[in-house]
Amino acid sequence: MSNPSLNLWMTKCFAIFWQVWDLGGQESLRASWATYYRGTHAVIVVIDSTDRARINIIKDELFRLIQHADLDNTVVLVFANKQDLKDAMSAAEITDALSLHSIKNHDWHIQASCAITGEGLYDGMGWIAQKVAGKATAS
């Protein structure tokens, strides 16, 4: 059965081979997310920084997600996307709205980004690469 809101791709970046599952955020798809958690090293949440109306939904889903046992050792990257738009919330505003500072059991980082220009994407992925490589050498 195909899922039009699920994409898988593999790539190499920062001398690491990445297997990336892009899971749709629609409410109807969230129940299936846990199917893909086992073996995950990092969670990336991409936020539309202009969507103030859904920020509490994103917060609730993020905290539900990181409490799953299969994600105990993951790092969390939040891309604050669409920073090129005038009405975008800043990364600091999103940090506060999502209560990211209350996350104690996961390394996390928020990265201002713009998918259209690529701004912030390399920095965010570099952060994950550093954290995941650090965990691999520590174990």
PDB file of C-alpha atoms in Angstrom:
ATOM      1  CA  MET A   1       0.000   0.000   0.000  1.00  0.00           C
ATOM      2  CA  SER A   2       1.518   3.325  -0.976  1.00  0.00           C
ATOM      3  CA  ASN A   3       1.481   6.416   1.185  1.00  0.00           C
ATOM      4  CA  PRO A   4       1.629   9.710  -0.719  1.00  0.00           C
ATOM      5  CA  SER A   5       2.685  11.535   2.457  1.00  0.00           C
ATOM      6  CA  LEU A   6       5.711   9.327   3.119  1.00  0.00           C
ATOM      7  CA  ASN A   7       8.999   9.691   1.323  1.00  0.00           C
ATOM      8  CA  LEU A   8      12.240   7.800   1.835  1.00  0.00           C
ATOM      9  CA  TRP A   9      15.564   8.855   0.460  1.00  0.00           C
ATOM     10  CA  MET A  10      19.211   8.122   1.100  1.00  0.00           C
ATOM     11  CA  THR A  11      22.030  10.584   0.750  1.00  0.00           C
ATOM     12  CA  LYS A  12      25.588  11.219   1.881  1.00  0.00           C
ATOM     13  CA  CYS A  13      26.396  14.421   3.735  1.00  0.00           C
ATOM     14  CA  PHE A  14      29.231  15.186   6.168  1.00  0.00           C
ATOM     15  CA  ALA A  15      30.775  11.780   5.327  1.00  0.00           C
ATOM     16  CA  ILE A  16      27.680  10.094   6.776  1.00  0.00           C
ATOM     17  CA  PHE A  17      25.150   8.014   4.868  1.00  0.00           C
ATOM     18  CA  TRP A  18      21.678   9.214   5.812  1.00  0.00           C
ATOM     19  CA  GLN A  19      18.442   7.270   5.477  1.00  0.00           C
ATOM     20  CA  VAL A  20      15.692   9.860   5.774  1.00  0.00           C
ATOM     21  CA  TRP A  21      12.007   9.164   6.328  1.00  0.00           C
ATOM     22  CA  ASP A  22       9.873  12.204   5.552  1.00  0.00           C
ATOM     23  CA  LEU A  23       6.618  11.638   7.433  1.00  0.00           C
ATOM     24  CA  GLY A  24       3.640  13.856   6.740  1.00  0.00           C
ATOM     25  CA  GLY A  25       2.349  15.911   9.663  1.00  0.00           C
ATOM     26  CA  GLN A  26      -1.338  15.597   8.928  1.00  0.00           C
ATOM     27  CA  GLU A  27      -3.408  14.399  11.872  1.00  0.00           C
ATOM     28  CA  SER A  28      -4.525  11.300   9.969  1.00  0.00           C
ATOM     29  CA  LEU A  29      -0.880  10.185   9.550  1.00  0.00           C
ATOM     30  CA  ARG A  30       0.454  10.760  13.070  1.00  0.00           C
ATOM     31  CA  ALA A  31      -0.705   7.394  14.420  1.00  0.00           C
ATOM     32  CA  SER A  32       1.618   5.629  11.955  1.00  0.00           C
ATOM     33  CA  TRP A  33       4.743   7.621  12.872  1.00  0.00           C
ATOM     34  CA  ALA A  34       5.897   5.133  15.535  1.00  0.00           C
ATOM     35  CA  THR A  35       6.313   2.494  12.822  1.00  0.00           C
ATOM     36  CA  TYR A  36       9.492   4.318  11.755  1.00  0.00           C
ATOM     37  CA  TYR A  37      11.064   5.140  15.153  1.00  0.00           C
ATOM     38  CA  ARG A  38      13.186   2.033  15.809  1.00  0.00           C
ATOM     39  CA  GLY A  39      16.828   2.671  14.929  1.00  0.00           C
ATOM     40  CA  THR A  40      16.332   6.425  14.623  1.00  0.00           C
ATOM     41  CA  HIS A  41      19.290   8.605  15.591  1.00  0.00           C
ATOM     42  CA  ALA A  42      17.781  12.032  14.971  1.00  0.00           C
ATOM     43  CA  VAL A  43      14.378  13.641  14.684  1.00  0.00           C
ATOM     44  CA  ILE A  44      13.974  16.694  12.480  1.00  0.00           C
ATOM     45  CA  VAL A  45      10.866  18.820  12.864  1.00  0.00           C
ATOM     46  CA  VAL A  46      10.301  21.417  10.149  1.00  0.00           C
ATOM     47  CA  ILE A  47       8.080  24.262  11.292  1.00  0.00           C
ATOM     48  CA  ASP A  48       6.358  26.861   9.155  1.00  0.00           C
ATOM     49  CA  SER A  49       7.484  29.905  11.140  1.00  0.00           C
ATOM     50  CA  THR A  50       4.496  31.896   9.908  1.00  0.00           C
ATOM     51  CA  ASP A  51       1.921  29.395  11.232  1.00  0.00           C
ATOM     52  CA  ARG A  52       1.197  30.763  14.703  1.00  0.00           C
ATOM     53  CA  ALA A  53      -2.191  29.027  14.821  1.00  0.00           C
ATOM     54  CA  ARG A  54      -0.665  25.515  14.856  1.00  0.00           C
ATOM     55  CA  ILE A  55       2.307  26.072  17.172  1.00  0.00           C
ATOM     56  CA  ASN A  56       0.548  24.447  20.162  1.00  0.00           C
ATOM     57  CA  ILE A  57      -0.327  21.380  18.084  1.00  0.00           C
ATOM     58  CA  ILE A  58       3.316  21.104  17.041  1.00  0.00           C
ATOM     59  CA  LYS A  59       4.418  21.436  20.663  1.00  0.00           C
ATOM     60  CA  ASP A  60       2.036  18.692  21.819  1.00  0.00           C
ATOM     61  CA  GLU A  61       3.105  16.333  19.027  1.00  0.00           C
ATOM     62  CA  LEU A  62       6.814  17.009  19.599  1.00  0.00           C
ATOM     63  CA  PHE A  63       6.571  16.167  23.290  1.00  0.00           C
ATOM     64  CA  ARG A  64       4.465  13.067  22.588  1.00  0.00           C
ATOM     65  CA  LEU A  65       7.030  11.963  19.994  1.00  0.00           C
ATOM     66  CA  ILE A  66      10.145  12.364  22.161  1.00  0.00           C
ATOM     67  CA  GLN A  67       8.549  10.386  25.005  1.00  0.00           C
ATOM     68  CA  HIS A  68       8.406   7.240  22.853  1.00  0.00           C
ATOM     69  CA  ALA A  69      10.840   4.580  24.110  1.00  0.00           C
ATOM     70  CA  ASP A  70      12.255   3.951  20.619  1.00  0.00           C
ATOM     71  CA  LEU A  71      13.408   7.585  20.490  1.00  0.00           C
ATOM     72  CA  ASP A  72      15.186   7.647  23.874  1.00  0.00           C
ATOM     73  CA  ASN A  73      18.644   8.299  22.445  1.00  0.00           C
ATOM     74  CA  THR A  74      17.745  10.593  19.577  1.00  0.00           C
ATOM     75  CA  VAL A  75      18.765  14.181  19.061  1.00  0.00           C
ATOM     76  CA  VAL A  76      16.112  16.700  18.030  1.00  0.00           C
ATOM     77  CA  LEU A  77      16.566  19.401  15.413  1.00  0.00           C
ATOM     78  CA  VAL A  78      13.853  21.973  14.811  1.00  0.00           C
ATOM     79  CA  PHE A  79      14.081  23.855  11.535  1.00  0.00           C
ATOM     80  CA  ALA A  80      12.315  27.214  11.914  1.00  0.00           C
ATOM     81  CA  ASN A  81      11.520  27.432   8.211  1.00  0.00           C
ATOM     82  CA  LYS A  82      10.334  30.373   6.096  1.00  0.00           C
ATOM     83  CA  GLN A  83      12.560  32.884   7.851  1.00  0.00           C
ATOM     84  CA  ASP A  84      12.572  34.873   4.617  1.00  0.00           C
ATOM     85  CA  LEU A  85       8.970  35.942   5.227  1.00  0.00           C
ATOM     86  CA  LYS A  86       8.163  39.159   7.045  1.00  0.00           C
ATOM     87  CA  ASP A  87       5.678  37.665   9.512  1.00  0.00           C
ATOM     88  CA  ALA A  88       7.852  34.684  10.502  1.00  0.00           C
ATOM     89  CA  MET A  89       8.385  33.971  14.187  1.00  0.00           C
ATOM     90  CA  SER A  90      12.050  34.096  15.132  1.00  0.00           C
ATOM     91  CA  ALA A  91      13.882  30.993  16.305  1.00  0.00           C
ATOM     92  CA  ALA A  92      13.804  32.457  19.837  1.00  0.00           C
ATOM     93  CA  GLU A  93      10.018  32.923  19.687  1.00  0.00           C
ATOM     94  CA  ILE A  94       9.562  29.348  18.494  1.00  0.00           C
ATOM     95  CA  THR A  95      11.904  28.061  21.208  1.00  0.00           C
ATOM     96  CA  ASP A  96       9.687  29.710  23.811  1.00  0.00           C
ATOM     97  CA  ALA A  97       6.404  28.661  22.169  1.00  0.00           C
ATOM     98  CA  LEU A  98       7.546  25.024  22.003  1.00  0.00           C
ATOM     99  CA  SER A  99       9.099  25.103  25.507  1.00  0.00           C
ATOM    100  CA  LEU A 100      12.267  23.611  24.044  1.00  0.00           C
ATOM    101  CA  HIS A 101      14.289  24.568  27.131  1.00  0.00           C
ATOM    102  CA  SER A 102      12.206  22.075  29.126  1.00  0.00           C
ATOM    103  CA  ILE A 103      13.561  19.163  27.049  1.00  0.00           C
ATOM    104  CA  LYS A 104      16.124  17.534  29.323  1.00  0.00           C
ATOM    105  CA  ASN A 105      16.526  13.980  27.985  1.00  0.00           C
ATOM    106  CA  HIS A 106      17.444  14.824  24.405  1.00  0.00           C
ATOM    107  CA  ASP A 107      20.048  17.087  22.882  1.00  0.00           C
ATOM    108  CA  TRP A 108      18.114  19.633  20.832  1.00  0.00           C
ATOM    109  CA  HIS A 109      18.818  22.557  18.559  1.00  0.00           C
ATOM    110  CA  ILE A 110      16.676  25.068  16.719  1.00  0.00           C
ATOM    111  CA  GLN A 111      17.922  26.371  13.390  1.00  0.00           C
ATOM    112  CA  ALA A 112      16.472  29.338  11.531  1.00  0.00           C
ATOM    113  CA  SER A 113      16.087  28.285   7.917  1.00  0.00           C
ATOM    114  CA  CYS A 114      14.694  29.006   4.494  1.00  0.00           C
ATOM    115  CA  ALA A 115      14.135  25.954   2.314  1.00  0.00           C
ATOM    116  CA  ILE A 116      13.930  28.102  -0.818  1.00  0.00           C
ATOM    117  CA  THR A 117      17.405  29.621  -0.423  1.00  0.00           C
ATOM    118  CA  GLY A 118      18.931  26.774   1.596  1.00  0.00           C
ATOM    119  CA  GLU A 119      19.837  29.155   4.414  1.00  0.00           C
ATOM    120  CA  GLY A 120      20.403  27.270   7.673  1.00  0.00           C
ATOM    121  CA  LEU A 121      19.998  23.781   6.214  1.00  0.00           C
ATOM    122  CA  TYR A 122      23.711  22.962   6.111  1.00  0.00           C
ATOM    123  CA  ASP A 123      24.184  24.292   9.649  1.00  0.00           C
ATOM    124  CA  GLY A 124      21.301  22.230  11.004  1.00  0.00           C
ATOM    125  CA  MET A 125      22.417  19.026   9.332  1.00  0.00           C
ATOM    126  CA  GLY A 126      25.968  19.707  10.495  1.00  0.00           C
ATOM    127  CA  TRP A 127      24.714  19.922  14.071  1.00  0.00           C
ATOM    128  CA  ILE A 128      23.046  16.518  13.727  1.00  0.00           C
ATOM    129  CA  ALA A 129      26.164  15.005  12.144  1.00  0.00           C
ATOM    130  CA  GLN A 130      28.307  16.262  15.016  1.00  0.00           C
ATOM    131  CA  LYS A 131      25.907  14.982  17.677  1.00  0.00           C
ATOM    132  CA  VAL A 132      25.314  11.587  16.070  1.00  0.00           C
ATOM    133  CA  ALA A 133      29.041  11.061  15.427  1.00  0.00           C
ATOM    134  CA  GLY A 134      29.738  12.056  19.040  1.00  0.00           C
ATOM    135  CA  LYS A 135      27.240   9.495  20.333  1.00  0.00           C
ATOM    136  CA  ALA A 136      28.761   6.787  18.114  1.00  0.00           C
ATOM    137  CA  THR A 137      32.279   7.391  19.445  1.00  0.00           C
ATOM    138  CA  ALA A 138      31.048   7.603  23.051  1.00  0.00           C
ATOM    139  CA  SER A 139      29.416   4.159  22.939  1.00  0.00           C
TER     140      SER A 139
END
